[in-house]
Amino acid sequence: MKVFYQYKELNVAKNKYPAKSIGLVPTMGALHEGHITLVKRALEDNDLVLVSIFVNPTQFDNKNDLKNYPKTLESDLTKLQTLGGNVWVYAPEADDLYNNKIEPRVYNFGKLETTMEGAHREGHFQGVATVVQKLFEALQPTVAYFGEKDYQQLQIITALVRQENIPVVIVSCPIIRHEDGLAMSSRNKRLNIKERAMAPVIYETLQKAVALKDIHSPPQIESWITEFFAHQPEFDLEYFSIADIQTLEKVSALNGSKTRAFIAIKLGGVRLIDNIKF
Ligand code: PAF
């Protein structure tokens, strides 16, 4: 494993290395099994795998969220090291990618970015698209891997490569869950013991929603979920939406369309998201 803090150095090494295909796993660190699964998949598909570890300031609308985001570079590197494959890590400071101008670029993703996460996190996807494009430009991967937990992000990045004609193949990978069903997330580390014990309710509720799909319409299921969480004082539901997997717009009937249910909810002070295939 090699670690680089500047992409120019990484590229010097890369130019000497005859890799036919290069897989990139962009992360913000605090690596968990979900990330490791992406890295393993990338190792299967490519001769060289780059893992970026960078907490991107332009995608946080909340300064506290940015400040509290776990930073665990040492243990992240240990986890990657134990994988033993051909993994190079890129762990820059902001200046290396942003060149003294820590600002998002401006994109138009239409309704894709005004719904769900976009509606609750001002400018979030402009920041995500900015850093992902910068990573693609700096590192020039063949393929990049993203988890389906951040499903809307995946759609935004798919739109980004299409709009900007970026020659990178986007691969999506299924959500990795703890045994009790909680989707793996770096934010789970911020839950206290009591909150962590309650957190599996989120996925259980998503599963119940799926179980109701033959007898209730999506709006009825949405009302049921809203009502359910209204009686759970520890949880603060931001949205629950049964939506088309391409447009992410809410559907009023399933009609054989491809849909998923999406949830964002606060537990204690921690904002968690999840989704499930309908
Ligand atoms: O999903 C994430 O961890 C981040 O949004 C990403 C894609 C690494 C961009 O900062």
PDB file of N, CA and C in Angstrom, residues 217-222 241-262 278:
ATOM      1  N   SER A 217     -51.402   2.013  -0.863  1.00  0.00           N
ATOM      2  CA  SER A 217     -50.737   2.825  -1.884  1.00  0.00           C
ATOM      3  C   SER A 217     -49.500   3.494  -1.254  1.00  0.00           C
ATOM      4  N   PRO A 218     -48.558   3.947  -2.083  1.00  0.00           N
ATOM      5  CA  PRO A 218     -47.400   4.652  -1.521  1.00  0.00           C
ATOM      6  C   PRO A 218     -47.778   5.819  -0.594  1.00  0.00           C
ATOM      7  N   PRO A 219     -48.756   6.695  -0.963  1.00  0.00           N
ATOM      8  CA  PRO A 219     -49.081   7.781  -0.009  1.00  0.00           C
ATOM      9  C   PRO A 219     -49.620   7.248   1.326  1.00  0.00           C
ATOM     10  N   GLN A 220     -50.379   6.150   1.274  1.00  0.00           N
ATOM     11  CA  GLN A 220     -50.885   5.577   2.534  1.00  0.00           C
ATOM     12  C   GLN A 220     -49.721   5.048   3.380  1.00  0.00           C
ATOM     13  N   ILE A 221     -48.786   4.406   2.722  1.00  0.00           N
ATOM     14  CA  ILE A 221     -47.629   3.870   3.469  1.00  0.00           C
ATOM     15  C   ILE A 221     -46.813   5.030   4.052  1.00  0.00           C
ATOM     16  N   GLU A 222     -46.670   6.099   3.268  1.00  0.00           N
ATOM     17  CA  GLU A 222     -45.918   7.269   3.760  1.00  0.00           C
ATOM     18  C   GLU A 222     -46.584   7.845   5.006  1.00  0.00           C
ATOM     19  N   SER A 241     -40.006   8.720   1.686  1.00  0.00           N
ATOM     20  CA  SER A 241     -40.520   8.936   0.344  1.00  0.00           C
ATOM     21  C   SER A 241     -40.417   7.656  -0.480  1.00  0.00           C
ATOM     22  N   ILE A 242     -41.529   7.290  -1.108  1.00  0.00           N
ATOM     23  CA  ILE A 242     -41.488   6.146  -2.032  1.00  0.00           C
ATOM     24  C   ILE A 242     -41.396   6.775  -3.426  1.00  0.00           C
ATOM     25  N   ALA A 243     -40.293   6.513  -4.098  1.00  0.00           N
ATOM     26  CA  ALA A 243     -39.997   7.316  -5.290  1.00  0.00           C
ATOM     27  C   ALA A 243     -39.448   6.465  -6.428  1.00  0.00           C
ATOM     28  N   ASP A 244     -39.586   7.002  -7.622  1.00  0.00           N
ATOM     29  CA  ASP A 244     -39.045   6.388  -8.830  1.00  0.00           C
ATOM     30  C   ASP A 244     -37.507   6.357  -8.728  1.00  0.00           C
ATOM     31  N   ILE A 245     -36.900   5.217  -9.103  1.00  0.00           N
ATOM     32  CA  ILE A 245     -35.453   5.098  -8.888  1.00  0.00           C
ATOM     33  C   ILE A 245     -34.616   5.982  -9.830  1.00  0.00           C
ATOM     34  N   GLN A 246     -35.222   6.442 -10.933  1.00  0.00           N
ATOM     35  CA  GLN A 246     -34.453   7.305 -11.843  1.00  0.00           C
ATOM     36  C   GLN A 246     -34.633   8.784 -11.495  1.00  0.00           C
ATOM     37  N   THR A 247     -35.922   9.194 -11.412  1.00  0.00           N
ATOM     38  CA  THR A 247     -36.196  10.622 -11.218  1.00  0.00           C
ATOM     39  C   THR A 247     -36.189  11.010  -9.744  1.00  0.00           C
ATOM     40  N   LEU A 248     -36.358  10.025  -8.871  1.00  0.00           N
ATOM     41  CA  LEU A 248     -36.474  10.223  -7.418  1.00  0.00           C
ATOM     42  C   LEU A 248     -37.722  11.015  -7.036  1.00  0.00           C
ATOM     43  N   GLU A 249     -38.671  11.130  -7.998  1.00  0.00           N
ATOM     44  CA  GLU A 249     -39.936  11.793  -7.664  1.00  0.00           C
ATOM     45  C   GLU A 249     -40.876  10.787  -7.011  1.00  0.00           C
ATOM     46  N   LYS A 250     -41.665  11.286  -6.060  1.00  0.00           N
ATOM     47  CA  LYS A 250     -42.618  10.424  -5.358  1.00  0.00           C
ATOM     48  C   LYS A 250     -43.585   9.797  -6.341  1.00  0.00           C
ATOM     49  N   VAL A 251     -43.988   8.566  -6.086  1.00  0.00           N
ATOM     50  CA  VAL A 251     -45.005   7.930  -6.936  1.00  0.00           C
ATOM     51  C   VAL A 251     -46.293   7.788  -6.125  1.00  0.00           C
ATOM     52  N   SER A 252     -47.433   7.896  -6.810  1.00  0.00           N
ATOM     53  CA  SER A 252     -48.691   7.737  -6.075  1.00  0.00           C
ATOM     54  C   SER A 252     -49.215   6.306  -6.181  1.00  0.00           C
ATOM     55  N   ALA A 253     -48.709   5.579  -7.203  1.00  0.00           N
ATOM     56  CA  ALA A 253     -49.085   4.167  -7.341  1.00  0.00           C
ATOM     57  C   ALA A 253     -47.863   3.416  -7.830  1.00  0.00           C
ATOM     58  N   LEU A 254     -47.791   2.126  -7.536  1.00  0.00           N
ATOM     59  CA  LEU A 254     -46.591   1.384  -7.952  1.00  0.00           C
ATOM     60  C   LEU A 254     -46.623   1.074  -9.444  1.00  0.00           C
ATOM     61  N   ASN A 255     -47.776   0.576  -9.931  1.00  0.00           N
ATOM     62  CA  ASN A 255     -47.944   0.362 -11.380  1.00  0.00           C
ATOM     63  C   ASN A 255     -46.753  -0.288 -12.060  1.00  0.00           C
ATOM     64  N   GLY A 256     -46.097  -1.189 -11.369  1.00  0.00           N
ATOM     65  CA  GLY A 256     -44.945  -1.870 -11.976  1.00  0.00           C
ATOM     66  C   GLY A 256     -43.737  -0.975 -12.181  1.00  0.00           C
ATOM     67  N   SER A 257     -43.799   0.292 -11.739  1.00  0.00           N
ATOM     68  CA  SER A 257     -42.633   1.161 -11.940  1.00  0.00           C
ATOM     69  C   SER A 257     -41.532   0.755 -10.958  1.00  0.00           C
ATOM     70  N   LYS A 258     -40.313   1.111 -11.302  1.00  0.00           N
ATOM     71  CA  LYS A 258     -39.214   0.756 -10.413  1.00  0.00           C
ATOM     72  C   LYS A 258     -39.111   1.812  -9.330  1.00  0.00           C
ATOM     73  N   THR A 259     -39.315   1.378  -8.093  1.00  0.00           N
ATOM     74  CA  THR A 259     -39.333   2.345  -6.991  1.00  0.00           C
ATOM     75  C   THR A 259     -38.451   1.872  -5.844  1.00  0.00           C
ATOM     76  N   ARG A 260     -38.120   2.819  -4.999  1.00  0.00           N
ATOM     77  CA  ARG A 260     -37.436   2.537  -3.739  1.00  0.00           C
ATOM     78  C   ARG A 260     -38.041   3.425  -2.682  1.00  0.00           C
ATOM     79  N   ALA A 261     -37.939   3.000  -1.440  1.00  0.00           N
ATOM     80  CA  ALA A 261     -38.366   3.864  -0.337  1.00  0.00           C
ATOM     81  C   ALA A 261     -37.114   4.457   0.293  1.00  0.00           C
ATOM     82  N   PHE A 262     -37.174   5.760   0.570  1.00  0.00           N
ATOM     83  CA  PHE A 262     -36.014   6.490   1.100  1.00  0.00           C
ATOM     84  C   PHE A 262     -36.386   7.138   2.426  1.00  0.00           C
ATOM     85  N   PHE A 278     -38.335  -1.432  -3.558  1.00  0.00           N
ATOM     86  CA  PHE A 278     -39.768  -1.722  -3.380  1.00  0.00           C
ATOM     87  C   PHE A 278     -40.208  -2.785  -4.327  1.00  0.00           C
TER      88      PHE A 278
END
